[in-house]
PDB file of C-alpha atoms in Angstrom:
ATOM      1  CA  MET I   1     -17.904   8.806   9.826  1.00 73.00           C
ATOM      2  CA  LYS I   2     -14.155   8.430   9.429  1.00 74.00           C
ATOM      3  CA  ALA I   3     -12.039   5.296   9.266  1.00 78.00           C
ATOM      4  CA  LEU I   4      -9.931   4.501  12.309  1.00 82.00           C
ATOM      5  CA  GLU I   5      -6.196   5.093  12.007  1.00 85.00           C
ATOM      6  CA  ILE I   6      -3.930   2.039  12.071  1.00 87.00           C
ATOM      7  CA  GLY I   7      -2.456   3.117  15.396  1.00 84.00           C
ATOM      8  CA  ASN I   8      -5.909   3.188  17.006  1.00 86.00           C
ATOM      9  CA  VAL I   9      -6.586  -0.483  16.325  1.00 88.00           C
ATOM     10  CA  LYS I  10      -4.816  -3.301  18.152  1.00 89.00           C
ATOM     11  CA  ILE I  11      -5.106  -6.825  16.786  1.00 91.00           C
ATOM     12  CA  THR I  12      -4.150  -9.424  19.384  1.00 92.00           C
ATOM     13  CA  SER I  13      -4.817 -12.767  17.707  1.00 94.00           C
ATOM     14  CA  GLY I  14      -6.076 -14.623  14.682  1.00 96.00           C
ATOM     15  CA  PHE I  15      -5.601 -14.286  10.934  1.00 96.00           C
ATOM     16  CA  TRP I  16      -4.569 -10.625  10.750  1.00 93.00           C
ATOM     17  CA  LYS I  17      -2.284 -10.847  13.780  1.00 94.00           C
ATOM     18  CA  GLU I  18      -0.362 -13.640  12.056  1.00 95.00           C
ATOM     19  CA  TYR I  19       0.062 -11.488   8.970  1.00 94.00           C
ATOM     20  CA  GLN I  20       1.150  -8.481  11.014  1.00 93.00           C
ATOM     21  CA  GLU I  21       3.849 -10.605  12.623  1.00 94.00           C
ATOM     22  CA  LEU I  22       4.904 -11.996   9.244  1.00 96.00           C
ATOM     23  CA  ILE I  23       5.278  -8.500   7.783  1.00 95.00           C
ATOM     24  CA  LEU I  24       7.092  -7.068  10.809  1.00 94.00           C
ATOM     25  CA  LYS I  25       9.499  -9.948  11.385  1.00 95.00           C
ATOM     26  CA  LYS I  26      10.024 -11.398   7.905  1.00 96.00           C
ATOM     27  CA  VAL I  27       8.789  -9.298   4.990  1.00 97.00           C
ATOM     28  CA  ILE I  28      10.132  -5.831   5.888  1.00 98.00           C
ATOM     29  CA  PRO I  29      13.631  -7.138   6.814  1.00 97.00           C
ATOM     30  CA  TYR I  30      13.726  -9.250   3.636  1.00 97.00           C
ATOM     31  CA  GLN I  31      12.713  -6.259   1.510  1.00 96.00           C
ATOM     32  CA  TRP I  32      15.472  -4.219   3.155  1.00 97.00           C
ATOM     33  CA  ASP I  33      18.045  -6.838   2.214  1.00 96.00           C
ATOM     34  CA  ILE I  34      16.722  -6.917  -1.366  1.00 96.00           C
ATOM     35  CA  LEU I  35      16.934  -3.120  -1.659  1.00 96.00           C
ATOM     36  CA  ASN I  36      20.527  -3.276  -0.413  1.00 95.00           C
ATOM     37  CA  ASP I  37      21.455  -6.188  -2.721  1.00 94.00           C
ATOM     38  CA  LYS I  38      22.239  -8.523   0.178  1.00 94.00           C
ATOM     39  CA  VAL I  39      20.166 -11.493  -1.015  1.00 93.00           C
ATOM     40  CA  LYS I  40      22.188 -13.926  -3.110  1.00 89.00           C
ATOM     41  CA  LYS I  41      20.907 -15.103  -6.495  1.00 85.00           C
ATOM     42  CA  LYS I  42      18.313 -12.321  -6.636  1.00 88.00           C
ATOM     43  CA  LYS I  43      18.177  -9.699  -9.367  1.00 89.00           C
ATOM     44  CA  LYS I  44      20.163  -6.602  -8.483  1.00 91.00           C
ATOM     45  CA  SER I  45      18.033  -3.809  -7.061  1.00 94.00           C
ATOM     46  CA  HIS I  46      20.377  -0.836  -6.600  1.00 95.00           C
ATOM     47  CA  ALA I  47      17.360   1.235  -5.497  1.00 95.00           C
ATOM     48  CA  ILE I  48      19.010   2.736  -2.421  1.00 97.00           C
ATOM     49  CA  ASP I  49      22.314   3.191  -4.241  1.00 97.00           C
ATOM     50  CA  ASN I  50      20.495   5.240  -6.902  1.00 98.00           C
ATOM     51  CA  PHE I  51      19.445   7.690  -4.202  1.00 98.00           C
ATOM     52  CA  ARG I  52      22.983   7.840  -2.853  1.00 98.00           C
ATOM     53  CA  ILE I  53      24.134   8.868  -6.328  1.00 98.00           C
ATOM     54  CA  ALA I  54      21.382  11.475  -6.694  1.00 98.00           C
ATOM     55  CA  ALA I  55      22.225  12.853  -3.246  1.00 98.00           C
ATOM     56  CA  GLY I  56      25.872  13.263  -4.252  1.00 97.00           C
ATOM     57  CA  ILE I  57      27.150  10.642  -1.805  1.00 97.00           C
ATOM     58  CA  SER I  58      28.191   8.047  -4.390  1.00 97.00           C
ATOM     59  CA  ASN I  59      29.924   8.277  -7.769  1.00 96.00           C
ATOM     60  CA  ASP I  60      28.439   5.011  -8.982  1.00 96.00           C
ATOM     61  CA  LYS I  61      26.200   4.768 -12.071  1.00 96.00           C
ATOM     62  CA  PHE I  62      22.421   4.479 -12.036  1.00 97.00           C
ATOM     63  CA  TYR I  63      21.079   0.972 -12.441  1.00 96.00           C
ATOM     64  CA  GLY I  64      17.479  -0.082 -12.962  1.00 95.00           C
ATOM     65  CA  GLU I  65      14.227   1.126 -14.477  1.00 94.00           C
ATOM     66  CA  ALA I  66      12.362   4.424 -14.487  1.00 94.00           C
ATOM     67  CA  TYR I  67       9.982   3.080 -11.820  1.00 95.00           C
ATOM     68  CA  GLN I  68      12.790   1.778  -9.568  1.00 93.00           C
ATOM     69  CA  ASP I  69      12.348   4.421  -6.849  1.00 98.00           C
ATOM     70  CA  SER I  70       8.901   3.091  -6.017  1.00 97.00           C
ATOM     71  CA  ASP I  71      10.414  -0.113  -4.597  1.00 97.00           C
ATOM     72  CA  LEU I  72      12.048   1.890  -1.827  1.00 98.00           C
ATOM     73  CA  TYR I  73       8.933   3.994  -1.257  1.00 98.00           C
ATOM     74  CA  LYS I  74       6.771   0.903  -0.809  1.00 98.00           C
ATOM     75  CA  TRP I  75       9.211  -0.390   1.815  1.00 98.00           C
ATOM     76  CA  LEU I  76       9.116   2.976   3.568  1.00 98.00           C
ATOM     77  CA  GLU I  77       5.317   3.030   3.579  1.00 98.00           C
ATOM     78  CA  ALA I  78       5.287  -0.476   5.049  1.00 98.00           C
ATOM     79  CA  VAL I  79       7.666   0.727   7.766  1.00 98.00           C
ATOM     80  CA  GLY I  80       5.419   3.700   8.501  1.00 98.00           C
ATOM     81  CA  ASN I  81       2.402   1.461   8.839  1.00 96.00           C
ATOM     82  CA  ALA I  82       4.339  -1.046  10.950  1.00 96.00           C
ATOM     83  CA  LEU I  83       5.532   1.672  13.328  1.00 96.00           C
ATOM     84  CA  GLN I  84       1.925   2.714  13.818  1.00 95.00           C
ATOM     85  CA  VAL I  85       1.311  -0.801  15.136  1.00 93.00           C
ATOM     86  CA  GLU I  86       4.356  -1.025  17.418  1.00 92.00           C
ATOM     87  CA  ASN I  87       7.579   0.862  18.117  1.00 94.00           C
ATOM     88  CA  ASN I  88      10.801  -0.446  16.612  1.00 95.00           C
ATOM     89  CA  ILE I  89      13.856   1.747  17.216  1.00 97.00           C
ATOM     90  CA  GLU I  90      16.130  -0.137  14.818  1.00 96.00           C
ATOM     91  CA  LEU I  91      13.604  -0.006  11.983  1.00 97.00           C
ATOM     92  CA  GLU I  92      12.934   3.672  12.596  1.00 98.00           C
ATOM     93  CA  LYS I  93      16.666   4.405  12.461  1.00 98.00           C
ATOM     94  CA  LYS I  94      16.971   2.694   9.063  1.00 98.00           C
ATOM     95  CA  ALA I  95      13.996   4.650   7.773  1.00 98.00           C
ATOM     96  CA  ASP I  96      15.458   7.945   9.009  1.00 98.00           C
ATOM     97  CA  GLU I  97      18.677   7.224   7.119  1.00 98.00           C
ATOM     98  CA  VAL I  98      16.636   6.603   3.967  1.00 98.00           C
ATOM     99  CA  ILE I  99      14.721   9.840   4.495  1.00 98.00           C
ATOM    100  CA  ASP I 100      17.996  11.744   4.751  1.00 98.00           C
ATOM    101  CA  LEU I 101      18.904  10.318   1.336  1.00 98.00           C
ATOM    102  CA  LEU I 102      15.556  11.335  -0.142  1.00 98.00           C
ATOM    103  CA  GLU I 103      15.908  14.874   1.158  1.00 98.00           C
ATOM    104  CA  GLY I 104      19.428  15.072  -0.255  1.00 98.00           C
ATOM    105  CA  ALA I 105      18.350  13.720  -3.639  1.00 98.00           C
ATOM    106  CA  GLN I 106      15.360  16.035  -4.079  1.00 98.00           C
ATOM    107  CA  GLU I 107      15.970  18.874  -6.518  1.00 98.00           C
ATOM    108  CA  GLU I 108      15.523  22.473  -5.477  1.00 98.00           C
ATOM    109  CA  ASP I 109      12.190  22.832  -7.292  1.00 98.00           C
ATOM    110  CA  GLY I 110      10.845  19.677  -5.628  1.00 98.00           C
ATOM    111  CA  TYR I 111      11.352  17.149  -8.423  1.00 98.00           C
ATOM    112  CA  LEU I 112      12.342  13.660  -7.267  1.00 98.00           C
ATOM    113  CA  ASN I 113      12.977  10.716  -9.562  1.00 98.00           C
ATOM    114  CA  THR I 114      16.463   9.242  -9.695  1.00 98.00           C
ATOM    115  CA  TYR I 115      16.177   7.800 -13.207  1.00 98.00           C
ATOM    116  CA  PHE I 116      15.388  11.116 -14.853  1.00 98.00           C
ATOM    117  CA  GLN I 117      17.692  13.061 -12.585  1.00 98.00           C
ATOM    118  CA  LEU I 118      20.653  10.812 -13.375  1.00 98.00           C
ATOM    119  CA  VAL I 119      19.997   9.280 -16.801  1.00 97.00           C
ATOM    120  CA  GLU I 120      17.681  11.410 -18.937  1.00 97.00           C
ATOM    121  CA  PRO I 121      17.103  14.785 -17.266  1.00 97.00           C
ATOM    122  CA  GLU I 122      16.123  16.314 -20.599  1.00 98.00           C
ATOM    123  CA  LYS I 123      13.170  13.910 -20.857  1.00 97.00           C
ATOM    124  CA  LYS I 124      11.354  14.758 -17.632  1.00 98.00           C
ATOM    125  CA  TRP I 125       7.577  14.636 -18.214  1.00 97.00           C
ATOM    126  CA  SER I 126       8.064  13.680 -21.869  1.00 96.00           C
ATOM    127  CA  ASN I 127       6.124  10.404 -21.544  1.00 95.00           C
ATOM    128  CA  ILE I 128       3.627  10.751 -18.714  1.00 94.00           C
ATOM    129  CA  LEU I 129       1.688   7.666 -19.797  1.00 92.00           C
ATOM    130  CA  GLU I 130       4.484   5.111 -19.553  1.00 93.00           C
ATOM    131  CA  CYS I 131       7.420   6.479 -17.550  1.00 95.00           C
ATOM    132  CA  HIS I 132       6.014   6.239 -14.012  1.00 96.00           C
ATOM    133  CA  GLU I 133       7.128   9.658 -12.754  1.00 97.00           C
ATOM    134  CA  LEU I 134       3.732  10.385 -11.201  1.00 98.00           C
ATOM    135  CA  TYR I 135       3.438   6.784 -10.026  1.00 97.00           C
ATOM    136  CA  CYS I 136       6.709   7.059  -8.117  1.00 98.00           C
ATOM    137  CA  ALA I 137       5.735  10.470  -6.743  1.00 98.00           C
ATOM    138  CA  GLY I 138       2.476   9.004  -5.479  1.00 98.00           C
ATOM    139  CA  HIS I 139       4.154   6.123  -3.710  1.00 98.00           C
ATOM    140  CA  PHE I 140       6.588   8.488  -2.048  1.00 98.00           C
ATOM    141  CA  ILE I 141       3.806  10.783  -0.816  1.00 98.00           C
ATOM    142  CA  GLU I 142       1.907   7.802   0.604  1.00 98.00           C
ATOM    143  CA  SER I 143       5.047   6.633   2.394  1.00 98.00           C
ATOM    144  CA  ALA I 144       5.575  10.124   3.803  1.00 98.00           C
ATOM    145  CA  VAL I 145       2.046  10.300   5.197  1.00 98.00           C
ATOM    146  CA  ALA I 146       2.352   6.844   6.789  1.00 98.00           C
ATOM    147  CA  TYR I 147       5.734   7.606   8.348  1.00 98.00           C
ATOM    148  CA  TYR I 148       4.679  11.020   9.607  1.00 98.00           C
ATOM    149  CA  LYS I 149       1.603   9.507  11.247  1.00 97.00           C
ATOM    150  CA  ALA I 150       3.814   6.920  12.933  1.00 97.00           C
ATOM    151  CA  THR I 151       6.562   9.222  14.181  1.00 97.00           C
ATOM    152  CA  GLY I 152       5.471  12.847  13.882  1.00 97.00           C
ATOM    153  CA  LYS I 153       8.849  13.606  12.287  1.00 97.00           C
ATOM    154  CA  GLU I 154       8.693  16.605   9.994  1.00 97.00           C
ATOM    155  CA  LYS I 155      11.507  15.920   7.529  1.00 98.00           C
ATOM    156  CA  ILE I 156       9.731  13.389   5.360  1.00 98.00           C
ATOM    157  CA  ILE I 157       6.431  15.238   5.198  1.00 98.00           C
ATOM    158  CA  GLN I 158       8.200  18.467   4.216  1.00 98.00           C
ATOM    159  CA  VAL I 159       9.829  16.615   1.305  1.00 98.00           C
ATOM    160  CA  ALA I 160       6.357  15.377   0.331  1.00 98.00           C
ATOM    161  CA  TYR I 161       4.839  18.861   0.501  1.00 98.00           C
ATOM    162  CA  LYS I 162       7.676  20.219  -1.621  1.00 98.00           C
ATOM    163  CA  LEU I 163       7.112  17.507  -4.226  1.00 98.00           C
ATOM    164  CA  ALA I 164       3.337  17.934  -4.272  1.00 98.00           C
ATOM    165  CA  ASP I 165       3.618  21.731  -4.485  1.00 98.00           C
ATOM    166  CA  TYR I 166       5.980  21.302  -7.424  1.00 98.00           C
ATOM    167  CA  LEU I 167       3.529  18.949  -9.172  1.00 98.00           C
ATOM    168  CA  ASP I 168       0.822  21.563  -8.727  1.00 98.00           C
ATOM    169  CA  THR I 169       2.939  24.045 -10.696  1.00 98.00           C
ATOM    170  CA  VAL I 170       3.472  21.521 -13.509  1.00 98.00           C
ATOM    171  CA  PHE I 171       0.053  19.906 -14.029  1.00 97.00           C
ATOM    172  CA  GLY I 172      -3.467  21.260 -14.302  1.00 96.00           C
ATOM    173  CA  PRO I 173      -6.011  22.794 -16.658  1.00 94.00           C
ATOM    174  CA  GLU I 174      -4.450  26.258 -16.519  1.00 95.00           C
ATOM    175  CA  GLU I 175      -2.542  27.745 -19.427  1.00 96.00           C
ATOM    176  CA  GLY I 176       1.169  27.053 -19.265  1.00 96.00           C
ATOM    177  CA  LYS I 177       0.767  23.768 -17.377  1.00 97.00           C
ATOM    178  CA  ILE I 178       0.984  20.237 -18.735  1.00 96.00           C
ATOM    179  CA  HIS I 179      -2.486  18.955 -19.594  1.00 95.00           C
ATOM    180  CA  GLY I 180      -1.940  15.281 -18.914  1.00 90.00           C
ATOM    181  CA  TYR I 181      -2.696  12.416 -16.617  1.00 87.00           C
ATOM    182  CA  PRO I 182      -0.795   9.348 -15.370  1.00 91.00           C
ATOM    183  CA  GLY I 183      -0.892   6.020 -17.151  1.00 89.00           C
ATOM    184  CA  HIS I 184      -1.015   4.202 -13.800  1.00 89.00           C
ATOM    185  CA  GLN I 185      -3.293   5.203 -10.949  1.00 90.00           C
ATOM    186  CA  GLU I 186      -1.474   6.181  -7.752  1.00 96.00           C
ATOM    187  CA  ILE I 187      -0.828   9.911  -7.521  1.00 98.00           C
ATOM    188  CA  GLU I 188      -4.545  10.572  -7.031  1.00 98.00           C
ATOM    189  CA  ILE I 189      -4.698   8.391  -3.915  1.00 97.00           C
ATOM    190  CA  ALA I 190      -1.543   9.960  -2.546  1.00 98.00           C
ATOM    191  CA  LEU I 191      -2.735  13.529  -3.013  1.00 98.00           C
ATOM    192  CA  ILE I 192      -5.995  12.727  -1.239  1.00 98.00           C
ATOM    193  CA  ARG I 193      -4.044  11.261   1.689  1.00 97.00           C
ATOM    194  CA  LEU I 194      -1.915  14.400   1.768  1.00 98.00           C
ATOM    195  CA  TYR I 195      -5.063  16.533   1.714  1.00 98.00           C
ATOM    196  CA  ASP I 196      -6.560  14.501   4.582  1.00 96.00           C
ATOM    197  CA  LEU I 197      -3.405  15.135   6.589  1.00 96.00           C
ATOM    198  CA  SER I 198      -2.868  18.798   5.768  1.00 97.00           C
ATOM    199  CA  GLY I 199      -6.301  20.149   4.921  1.00 97.00           C
ATOM    200  CA  ASN I 200      -4.739  21.921   1.939  1.00 98.00           C
ATOM    201  CA  GLU I 201      -7.415  22.106  -0.774  1.00 98.00           C
ATOM    202  CA  LYS I 202      -4.724  22.427  -3.455  1.00 98.00           C
ATOM    203  CA  TYR I 203      -3.890  18.738  -3.142  1.00 98.00           C
ATOM    204  CA  LEU I 204      -7.530  17.682  -3.365  1.00 98.00           C
ATOM    205  CA  LYS I 205      -8.023  19.839  -6.458  1.00 98.00           C
ATOM    206  CA  LEU I 206      -4.972  18.352  -8.181  1.00 98.00           C
ATOM    207  CA  ALA I 207      -6.143  14.824  -7.329  1.00 97.00           C
ATOM    208  CA  GLY I 208      -9.493  15.688  -8.884  1.00 97.00           C
ATOM    209  CA  TYR I 209      -7.777  16.958 -12.011  1.00 96.00           C
ATOM    210  CA  PHE I 210      -5.825  13.727 -12.462  1.00 95.00           C
TER     211      PHE I 210
END
């Protein structure tokens, strides 16, 4: 028995339909404005701008926390899930522009975390418990799976594979790898979703290790 995909279920009325409409029409647009610092009297986000800097598009300075990237990834996952419910050309266009930024920001080896890329590159993986690198990676991978399922577009899932393959070279029980685990659950779920999509046992094994 396997759970039905979001796109294979249509809710037409009632409690969950109201929440679907709320998310599609109110929450996702509001989150987009927050991420782009368009909401007055709200704390500065700078999340998308951080990716513009990492991608070499902006000369601005990083602003935020080590976990900041996950805010954008959660929005992107919500978009992926929403597009599985109904098509939205404008929303898809915004997401594609974000994905271009993510691809441009990703390092050659697959690493992706704007804080450590821009602020403390020498401290990558120095505090696995508290610095949210694996947490952010997990949220990105989940967003990639959701968006790929919605659109079938390859760019985002290739970025996710590159990141996951990189993580597999860094972590594990083998000699020469980091023997550690995240302080916040997330990467395990993401790797299992990536395994479900790809069938690649490597991702399932790494999830099991974590």
